[in-house]
Amino acid sequence: MANPEHMEMQQNIENYRTTAGVDSVQLVDREAKAHLESYSTAVKHYEADDFEQAVKHFEKALREYFNEDVECRALCEGPQRFEEYEYLGYKAGLYETIADHYMQVLVCQHECVRELATRPGRLSPFENFLPLHYDYLQFAYYRVGEYVKALECAKAYVLFHADDADMLDNVDYYESLLEDGMDPASVEPREDAAMFVKRHELEAELIKSAAEGLGFSYTEPNYWIRYGGRQDENRVPSGVNVEESEVYGLSVGKKLSSKIDRDLTEGGPLLYENVTFVYNSEQLNGTQRVLLDNVLSEEQCRELHSVARGIMLIGDGYRGKTSPHTPNEKFEGATVLKALKFGYEGRVPLKSARLFYDVSEKARKIVESYFMLNSTLYFSYTHLVCRTALSGETSRCTLHPSPHGSLSEQLSLHCCSALLYMNDDFEGGEFIFTEMDAKTVTASIKPKCGRMISFSSGGENPHGVRAVTRGQRCAVALWFTLDPLYRELERIKADEVIAILDREQQGKRELSVNPKDEL
């Protein structure tokens, strides 16, 4: 319950349940918190577009939250001990000691914001947890026609984030929906939120003042980080809905990981007319990630899939191993140079072998442009790879390094990576991003023809692939570097062959090198 995406523990629970012969409904979470359970139920209703039930459960979650807040603050009324104090040398007077104790109680009460936003068993809280209730409610009330309540909730959210442009637009929009003659200024932020924020701000000022007078260090945390904002198409009700995507498992309230030294700037042009943007790194719960569609056409996917069957060798690119990452699947692959070689030998159409080269180059240009790189992006490895489910094997999720070793270990070698998918007629095989524990999934992406995921190749983006349980999953895997010293040697040879092909097609046949000899 604390780590719902922890795949290994999910399997353990299922094994225990089966062995014990009990149903899932008989398993009880004895540490569940009522306000967190109501919040989760409300989110599920919201995501199912059942806004009446969502309103009901979000309101219930808020009542339970404030009740729990009273209990949490009461539990702070007891012995306190600042870890930074050296109590053997503590020589405060009576009044100073009383003030010191009271401030410790107040700091404890102030921290109830984190306590109530943290699931049992977790170390870190949901970011932006309390404001999210009002964020969800403002849109849910709007959808059920309760415009005054929607405006109250939107104004309540602004109390936490006064500069949130989207929510300020929502406030204006809801005000325009009010009945004629009704003064928008008469609609105040919700009282529960207003009282909570006022108390919280006064406490912060008091603690800050006391810290200066009593000589202890205190820095007010940012309790309302907006990384926890909703990432759905209902963010701005007056805006245009985002086209539905096939990206699953996006976690509400997942904090972005810290920036790395060689930041990639996002948002550059996609260069090609048909390529469509799906999600950026924030919507994929991480940093320096992007998901795009229509990088390949249906016809190109079919042609690549066809040529793959003619050029792949078992385990190629993984030191010849049949199943380099998992015993549940068979791996087959081929490089660009091998594809061109097979094309010249007539084992596959040369045009199709050339397509493998061209689409990988197209992907490189898109990545270079979208991440707005100021220097040339080079290939460090290009691999057409297929994973085929083996019958009779147990399904597992595999997280694995690249053929060159861990992408997170050699930042000078790899800049970023991309995976360009060719098909979706299989089961399993979702691409996943995880937390650093390599088990807690933060985003899961369903492959399909023409879909491309790209991301920086450092330790900030642990990733893997769920096992293919039926059929065959094929993709073009690409690793890039900014250092020309680490360019892929086979790619350099392939570039030379392509240059010769281009000259042949232009009728320039004064060649000193036979392209077949080059291969």
mmCIF file of C-alpha atoms in Angstrom, residues 134-135 137-138 149-159 167-168 170-171 174 189:
data_model
loop_
_atom_site.group_PDB
_atom_site.id
_atom_site.type_symbol
_atom_site.label_atom_id
_atom_site.label_comp_id
_atom_site.label_asym_id
_atom_site.label_seq_id
_atom_site.Cartn_x
_atom_site.Cartn_y
_atom_site.Cartn_z
ATOM 1 C CA TYR A 134 -9.224 22.129 -3.967
ATOM 2 C CA ASP A 135 -7.678 21.767 -7.414
ATOM 3 C CA LEU A 137 -12.808 20.052 -6.525
ATOM 4 C CA GLN A 138 -12.802 23.258 -8.569
ATOM 5 C CA LYS A 149 -18.506 26.280 -5.351
ATOM 6 C CA ALA A 150 -16.065 25.866 -8.234
ATOM 7 C CA LEU A 151 -15.058 29.514 -7.799
ATOM 8 C CA GLU A 152 -14.701 29.086 -4.025
ATOM 9 C CA CYS A 153 -12.371 26.118 -4.527
ATOM 10 C CA ALA A 154 -10.350 27.874 -7.224
ATOM 11 C CA LYS A 155 -9.873 30.874 -4.934
ATOM 12 C CA ALA A 156 -8.958 28.500 -2.116
ATOM 13 C CA TYR A 157 -6.212 26.996 -4.275
ATOM 14 C CA VAL A 158 -4.880 30.470 -5.049
ATOM 15 C CA LEU A 159 -4.368 31.007 -1.309
ATOM 16 C CA MET A 167 -5.848 28.783 -11.653
ATOM 17 C CA LEU A 168 -6.108 32.552 -11.938
ATOM 18 C CA ASN A 170 -9.964 29.527 -13.950
ATOM 19 C CA VAL A 171 -11.066 32.112 -11.369
ATOM 20 C CA TYR A 174 -15.837 30.829 -13.234
ATOM 21 C CA PRO A 189 -12.232 31.380 -0.815
#
